[in-house]
Coordinates of C-alpha atoms in Angstrom, one line a residue:
M1 CA 0.1 0.1 -0.1
T2 CA 2.6 2.5 -1.1
G3 CA 1.5 6.1 -0.6
V4 CA -1.5 5.6 1.6
S5 CA -0.9 6.8 5.3
T6 CA -2.0 4.7 8.2
Q7 CA -1.6 7.4 10.7
R8 CA -4.4 6.8 13.4
Q9 CA -6.6 9.8 14.3
N10 CA -8.9 9.4 17.5
I11 CA -11.6 11.8 17.8
S12 CA -13.6 12.7 20.8
S13 CA -16.8 14.0 21.3
G14 CA -16.4 15.0 24.7
S15 CA -18.6 12.1 26.1
P16 CA -18.2 11.1 29.5
M17 CA -18.6 7.5 28.5
E18 CA -15.4 7.4 26.1
K19 CA -12.8 7.2 28.7
P20 CA -14.3 4.6 31.1
I21 CA -15.3 2.4 28.1
G22 CA -12.5 3.2 26.3
F23 CA -13.6 4.2 22.8
S24 CA -13.4 7.2 20.4
R25 CA -16.5 8.9 18.7
A26 CA -14.6 8.3 15.5
V27 CA -11.4 6.8 14.4
R28 CA -9.7 8.0 11.1
V29 CA -7.0 5.7 9.4
G30 CA -5.9 6.7 6.1
N31 CA -9.0 7.8 3.9
T32 CA -11.5 5.7 6.2
I33 CA -13.3 7.2 9.1
A34 CA -15.6 5.0 11.3
V35 CA -18.0 6.4 13.4
A36 CA -18.9 4.6 16.7
G37 CA -22.5 3.9 17.9
T38 CA -23.9 7.5 18.6
A39 CA -26.6 7.8 21.1
P40 CA -28.6 10.9 21.7
I41 CA -26.7 12.0 24.7
A42 CA -27.0 15.8 25.6
A43 CA -23.9 17.9 26.6
D44 CA -25.2 17.6 30.3
G45 CA -25.3 13.7 30.1
S46 CA -29.2 13.7 29.8
T47 CA -31.0 12.1 27.0
A48 CA -31.9 14.5 24.3
C49 CA -35.6 14.6 22.9
P50 CA -37.0 12.0 25.2
G51 CA -39.7 10.0 23.7
D52 CA -39.1 11.4 20.2
V53 CA -37.6 9.0 17.6
Y54 CA -37.1 11.7 14.9
G55 CA -35.5 14.3 17.3
Q56 CA -33.1 11.5 18.7
T57 CA -32.3 10.6 15.5
K58 CA -31.5 14.2 14.4
Y59 CA -29.4 14.7 17.4
C60 CA -27.3 11.8 16.9
L61 CA -26.7 12.6 13.2
E62 CA -25.4 16.1 14.4
I63 CA -22.8 14.4 16.8
I64 CA -21.9 12.2 13.8
H65 CA -21.7 15.4 11.6
K66 CA -19.2 17.0 13.8
A67 CA -17.3 14.1 14.4
I68 CA -16.8 13.6 10.5
E69 CA -15.7 17.1 10.2
A70 CA -13.2 16.9 13.0
S71 CA -11.9 13.9 11.4
G72 CA -11.3 16.0 8.0
G73 CA -14.1 14.4 6.1
K74 CA -17.4 15.6 5.1
L75 CA -21.1 14.2 4.8
Q76 CA -20.5 13.4 1.2
D77 CA -17.8 11.0 2.3
V78 CA -20.5 8.8 4.2
I79 CA -20.7 5.4 2.6
R80 CA -22.9 3.6 5.0
T81 CA -25.0 4.2 8.1
R82 CA -26.8 1.9 10.5
I83 CA -29.6 3.0 12.3
M84 CA -30.4 0.9 15.5
L85 CA -34.0 1.1 16.9
T86 CA -35.9 -0.1 20.1
D87 CA -39.0 -0.2 18.2
I88 CA -38.8 -0.8 14.4
T89 CA -42.4 0.2 13.8
R90 CA -41.1 3.9 14.3
W91 CA -38.4 3.5 11.4
Q92 CA -40.1 6.1 9.5
D93 CA -39.6 8.8 12.1
A94 CA -35.7 7.9 11.8
A95 CA -35.6 7.3 8.2
R96 CA -37.3 11.1 7.9
A97 CA -34.3 12.5 9.7
H98 CA -31.8 10.4 7.8
G99 CA -33.5 11.5 4.8
E100 CA -33.1 15.2 5.4
L101 CA -29.4 14.9 5.7
F102 CA -28.6 12.3 3.2
S103 CA -31.3 12.3 0.5
D104 CA -28.9 13.6 -2.1
I105 CA -25.7 11.4 -0.6
R106 CA -27.5 8.3 -0.4
P107 CA -25.4 6.0 1.4
A108 CA -25.9 2.4 2.2
C109 CA -28.2 2.3 5.1
T110 CA -29.6 -0.5 7.4
F111 CA -32.3 -0.2 9.8
V112 CA -32.4 -2.8 12.8
E113 CA -34.2 -3.4 15.8
V114 CA -32.5 -4.1 19.2
S115 CA -34.0 -5.3 22.6
R116 CA -32.4 -2.1 24.3
F117 CA -29.6 0.3 24.8
I118 CA -27.4 1.4 27.6
K119 CA -30.2 3.7 28.9
E120 CA -33.8 3.0 28.6
D121 CA -34.9 6.3 27.1
W122 CA -32.5 6.2 24.3
L123 CA -34.6 5.2 21.2
V124 CA -32.1 5.1 18.5
E125 CA -28.2 4.7 18.1
I126 CA -26.5 5.4 14.9
E127 CA -23.0 4.3 13.4
A128 CA -21.5 5.6 9.9
D129 CA -18.5 4.7 7.9
C130 CA -16.8 7.1 5.6
L131 CA -14.5 6.9 2.4
V132 CA -12.7 10.5 2.3
A133 CA -11.9 10.6 -1.7
D134 CA -9.6 13.5 -1.2
A135 CA -7.5 11.9 1.6
K136 CA -4.8 14.1 3.1
A137 CA -3.8 11.8 6.1

């Protein structure tokens, strides 16, 4: 792999859960950015938009967007998203928020139902993968 940088860049969102769990919000190696499962955790540690799948999805996507930009990427670099919901019957609320951000980009996207998350009032968690076309790692 001549010419491809493998320097690792860890990106923090400032979540109080990162250090004790031992994870980064995002990791960039070369032209690849992986964004960890992102829950609707407000700055004060509470759950953003309680009871609102659409609002929680938008909030998670805002955190993801910031992490991608902090990694030197942009939304257009997103090639896959994974949306996990505790109630799959509410997928359209999450899909509406996802579509508002990604309708022109159209990454591969998967919706799955999970039994629960770390906190009971989290309704959604999202992961994203990026491939930066003009990598300057």
